[in-house]
Short mmCIF file of N, CA and C in Angstrom, two decimals:
data_model
loop_
_atom_site.label_atom_id
_atom_site.label_comp_id
_atom_site.label_asym_id
_atom_site.label_seq_id
_atom_site.Cartn_x
_atom_site.Cartn_y
_atom_site.Cartn_z
N MET A 21 31.40 -158.56 0.86
CA MET A 21 31.23 -157.61 1.91
C MET A 21 32.38 -157.30 2.69
N THR A 22 32.68 -156.07 2.89
CA THR A 22 33.87 -155.57 3.52
C THR A 22 33.47 -155.16 4.81
N THR A 23 34.14 -155.22 5.87
CA THR A 23 33.88 -154.69 7.12
C THR A 23 35.11 -153.71 7.50
N THR A 24 34.60 -152.65 8.33
CA THR A 24 35.58 -151.71 8.73
C THR A 24 35.74 -151.82 10.17
N MET A 25 36.80 -151.64 10.72
CA MET A 25 37.18 -151.65 12.16
C MET A 25 37.17 -150.27 12.70
N ASN A 26 36.34 -150.05 13.76
CA ASN A 26 36.41 -148.88 14.25
C ASN A 26 37.66 -148.78 15.35
N SER A 27 38.12 -147.52 15.34
CA SER A 27 39.34 -147.40 16.20
C SER A 27 39.01 -147.59 17.70
N GLN A 28 37.80 -147.28 18.00
CA GLN A 28 37.24 -147.37 19.30
C GLN A 28 35.99 -148.37 19.26
N PRO A 29 35.83 -149.59 19.81
CA PRO A 29 34.75 -150.41 19.57
C PRO A 29 33.60 -149.93 20.18
N TRP A 30 33.56 -149.08 21.19
CA TRP A 30 32.34 -148.60 21.96
C TRP A 30 31.56 -147.68 21.04
N GLU A 31 32.15 -146.99 20.09
CA GLU A 31 31.53 -145.93 19.41
C GLU A 31 30.99 -146.52 18.16
N SER A 32 30.34 -147.67 18.25
CA SER A 32 29.68 -148.14 17.06
C SER A 32 28.38 -147.67 16.95
N GLY A 33 27.72 -147.37 16.02
CA GLY A 33 26.37 -146.96 15.71
C GLY A 33 26.00 -145.51 16.10
N PRO A 34 24.71 -145.23 15.94
CA PRO A 34 24.35 -143.61 16.18
C PRO A 34 24.14 -143.42 17.53
N THR A 35 24.50 -142.26 17.99
CA THR A 35 24.35 -141.95 19.43
C THR A 35 22.96 -141.54 19.76
N ARG A 36 22.48 -141.80 20.86
CA ARG A 36 21.08 -141.38 21.27
C ARG A 36 21.17 -139.98 21.79
N PRO A 37 19.94 -139.20 21.72
CA PRO A 37 20.15 -137.92 22.41
C PRO A 37 19.87 -138.06 23.89
N PRO A 38 20.19 -137.17 24.67
CA PRO A 38 20.18 -137.31 26.23
C PRO A 38 18.73 -137.46 26.68
N LEU A 39 18.32 -138.22 27.45
CA LEU A 39 17.22 -138.38 28.03
C LEU A 39 16.60 -137.28 28.77
N VAL A 40 17.44 -136.51 29.50
CA VAL A 40 17.01 -135.17 30.28
C VAL A 40 17.73 -134.14 29.75
N THR A 41 17.12 -133.19 29.27
CA THR A 41 17.59 -132.02 28.68
C THR A 41 17.26 -130.89 29.54
N ARG A 42 17.57 -129.78 29.29
CA ARG A 42 17.35 -128.58 30.18
C ARG A 42 15.99 -128.06 30.31
N ALA A 43 15.23 -128.12 29.31
CA ALA A 43 13.75 -127.62 29.27
C ALA A 43 12.94 -128.66 30.25
N PRO A 44 12.97 -129.83 30.15
CA PRO A 44 12.29 -130.67 31.14
C PRO A 44 12.67 -130.60 32.47
N LEU A 45 14.07 -130.39 32.64
CA LEU A 45 14.64 -130.29 33.98
C LEU A 45 14.15 -129.04 34.67
N VAL A 46 14.15 -127.99 33.91
CA VAL A 46 13.61 -126.73 34.48
C VAL A 46 12.16 -126.70 34.75
N ARG A 47 11.40 -127.43 34.02
CA ARG A 47 9.92 -127.50 34.31
C ARG A 47 9.67 -128.34 35.53
N PHE A 48 10.42 -129.50 35.58
CA PHE A 48 10.20 -130.26 36.75
C PHE A 48 10.57 -129.49 38.10
N LEU A 49 11.69 -128.87 38.05
CA LEU A 49 11.91 -128.03 39.27
C LEU A 49 11.03 -127.02 39.55
N SER A 50 10.59 -126.42 38.47
CA SER A 50 9.59 -125.28 38.79
C SER A 50 8.15 -125.86 39.29
N LEU A 51 7.81 -126.93 38.97
CA LEU A 51 6.54 -127.75 39.51
C LEU A 51 6.96 -128.16 40.95
N LEU A 52 8.03 -128.70 41.21
CA LEU A 52 8.43 -129.12 42.51
C LEU A 52 8.40 -127.90 43.51
N GLY A 53 9.05 -126.75 43.08
CA GLY A 53 9.20 -125.75 43.75
C GLY A 53 7.66 -125.11 44.08
N GLY A 54 6.93 -125.01 43.12
CA GLY A 54 5.69 -124.60 43.21
C GLY A 54 4.66 -125.35 44.29
N SER A 55 4.97 -126.69 44.26
CA SER A 55 4.22 -127.55 45.05
C SER A 55 4.58 -127.34 46.46
N ILE A 56 5.82 -127.32 46.72
CA ILE A 56 6.54 -127.15 48.00
C ILE A 56 5.84 -125.94 48.65
N GLY A 57 6.09 -124.66 47.87
CA GLY A 57 5.53 -123.45 48.17
C GLY A 57 4.15 -123.42 48.68
N PHE A 58 3.40 -123.89 47.81
CA PHE A 58 1.84 -123.98 48.10
C PHE A 58 1.53 -124.80 49.32
N ASN A 59 2.14 -126.00 49.45
CA ASN A 59 1.81 -126.69 50.70
C ASN A 59 2.37 -126.19 51.91
N LEU A 60 3.58 -125.46 52.02
CA LEU A 60 4.00 -124.74 53.12
C LEU A 60 2.89 -123.67 53.59
N LEU A 61 2.46 -122.83 52.65
CA LEU A 61 1.27 -121.93 52.86
C LEU A 61 0.17 -122.52 53.27
N LEU A 62 -0.22 -123.62 52.83
CA LEU A 62 -1.57 -124.11 53.03
C LEU A 62 -1.64 -124.63 54.44
N SER A 63 -0.60 -124.99 55.13
CA SER A 63 -0.56 -125.34 56.59
C SER A 63 -0.69 -124.21 57.38
N THR A 64 -0.51 -122.94 57.05
CA THR A 64 -0.76 -121.85 57.84
C THR A 64 -2.23 -121.23 57.87
N VAL A 65 -3.11 -121.82 57.07
CA VAL A 65 -4.37 -121.36 56.95
C VAL A 65 -5.07 -121.36 58.20
N PRO A 66 -5.16 -122.53 58.90
CA PRO A 66 -5.84 -122.60 60.35
C PRO A 66 -5.11 -121.53 61.28
N LEU A 67 -3.96 -121.39 61.36
CA LEU A 67 -3.60 -120.31 62.14
C LEU A 67 -3.96 -119.04 61.73
N TYR A 68 -4.02 -118.64 60.45
CA TYR A 68 -4.39 -117.35 60.08
C TYR A 68 -5.96 -117.22 60.48
N ALA A 69 -6.68 -118.14 60.35
CA ALA A 69 -8.20 -117.96 60.58
C ALA A 69 -8.33 -117.88 62.02
N ARG A 70 -7.47 -118.60 62.98
CA ARG A 70 -7.51 -118.35 64.40
C ARG A 70 -7.23 -116.94 64.71
N GLU A 71 -6.19 -116.45 63.99
CA GLU A 71 -5.70 -115.26 64.48
C GLU A 71 -6.74 -113.98 64.04
N THR A 72 -7.18 -114.10 62.79
CA THR A 72 -7.99 -112.95 62.27
C THR A 72 -9.57 -113.10 62.55
N VAL A 73 -9.96 -114.28 62.57
CA VAL A 73 -11.45 -114.43 63.07
C VAL A 73 -11.73 -114.54 64.62
N GLY A 74 -10.76 -115.38 64.98
CA GLY A 74 -10.53 -115.61 66.50
C GLY A 74 -11.23 -116.93 66.90
N GLY A 75 -10.51 -117.54 67.80
CA GLY A 75 -11.14 -118.81 68.48
C GLY A 75 -10.58 -120.05 67.72
N GLU A 76 -10.83 -121.23 68.46
CA GLU A 76 -10.32 -122.41 67.91
C GLU A 76 -11.56 -122.90 66.68
N HIS A 77 -12.61 -122.45 66.75
CA HIS A 77 -13.67 -122.85 65.80
C HIS A 77 -13.20 -122.30 64.52
N ALA A 78 -12.70 -121.31 64.32
CA ALA A 78 -12.48 -120.80 63.13
C ALA A 78 -11.26 -121.59 62.35
N ALA A 79 -10.30 -122.05 63.21
CA ALA A 79 -9.28 -122.98 62.72
C ALA A 79 -9.85 -124.37 62.53
N GLY A 80 -10.73 -124.80 63.28
CA GLY A 80 -11.28 -126.23 63.01
C GLY A 80 -12.22 -126.07 61.46
N LEU A 81 -12.70 -125.02 61.35
CA LEU A 81 -13.65 -124.73 60.16
C LEU A 81 -12.73 -124.64 58.98
N ALA A 82 -11.56 -123.98 59.03
CA ALA A 82 -10.64 -123.84 57.89
C ALA A 82 -10.20 -125.25 57.67
N THR A 83 -9.71 -126.01 58.63
CA THR A 83 -9.19 -127.30 58.38
C THR A 83 -10.33 -128.31 57.77
N GLY A 84 -11.43 -128.10 58.34
CA GLY A 84 -12.56 -128.92 57.67
C GLY A 84 -12.80 -128.60 56.33
N GLY A 85 -12.87 -127.24 56.03
CA GLY A 85 -12.91 -126.83 54.56
C GLY A 85 -11.98 -127.34 53.62
N LEU A 86 -10.69 -127.34 54.19
CA LEU A 86 -9.64 -127.75 53.40
C LEU A 86 -9.71 -129.34 53.19
N MET A 87 -10.18 -130.16 54.16
CA MET A 87 -10.30 -131.53 53.98
C MET A 87 -11.32 -131.77 53.06
N LEU A 88 -12.42 -130.93 53.01
CA LEU A 88 -13.64 -131.31 52.27
C LEU A 88 -13.18 -131.04 50.72
N THR A 89 -12.55 -129.88 50.55
CA THR A 89 -12.19 -129.71 49.26
C THR A 89 -11.18 -130.66 48.55
N THR A 90 -10.38 -131.21 49.55
CA THR A 90 -9.48 -132.29 49.08
C THR A 90 -10.22 -133.54 48.63
N VAL A 91 -11.21 -133.94 49.45
CA VAL A 91 -12.07 -135.15 49.08
C VAL A 91 -12.81 -134.93 47.80
N ILE A 92 -13.35 -133.81 47.77
CA ILE A 92 -14.16 -133.37 46.38
C ILE A 92 -13.30 -133.39 45.34
N GLY A 93 -12.04 -132.88 45.34
CA GLY A 93 -11.27 -132.89 44.26
C GLY A 93 -10.63 -134.30 43.90
N GLU A 94 -10.56 -135.10 44.83
CA GLU A 94 -10.10 -136.43 44.58
C GLU A 94 -11.25 -137.23 43.97
N LEU A 95 -12.52 -137.10 44.31
CA LEU A 95 -13.62 -137.84 43.71
C LEU A 95 -13.89 -137.16 42.37
N ALA A 96 -13.51 -135.93 42.10
CA ALA A 96 -13.82 -135.28 40.65
C ALA A 96 -12.66 -135.81 39.60
N GLU A 97 -11.53 -136.39 40.13
CA GLU A 97 -10.59 -136.96 39.13
C GLU A 97 -11.20 -138.30 38.73
#
């Protein structure tokens, strides 16, 4: 059996492909951006309800509706 010496010892064996490529990175950033944008708009729903419908009751009902939908969504998972 003969052995060959590599000129550079750290270059032995096959190289692995990169763990993070462009496609998953772009997908991750799009999901992150969509989630941030959705949550920023979601916080304005009570303000919008108060201005269009009028009164604090509309803002409370909008907040309660959002909370109820969140609980139902969590229970459905």
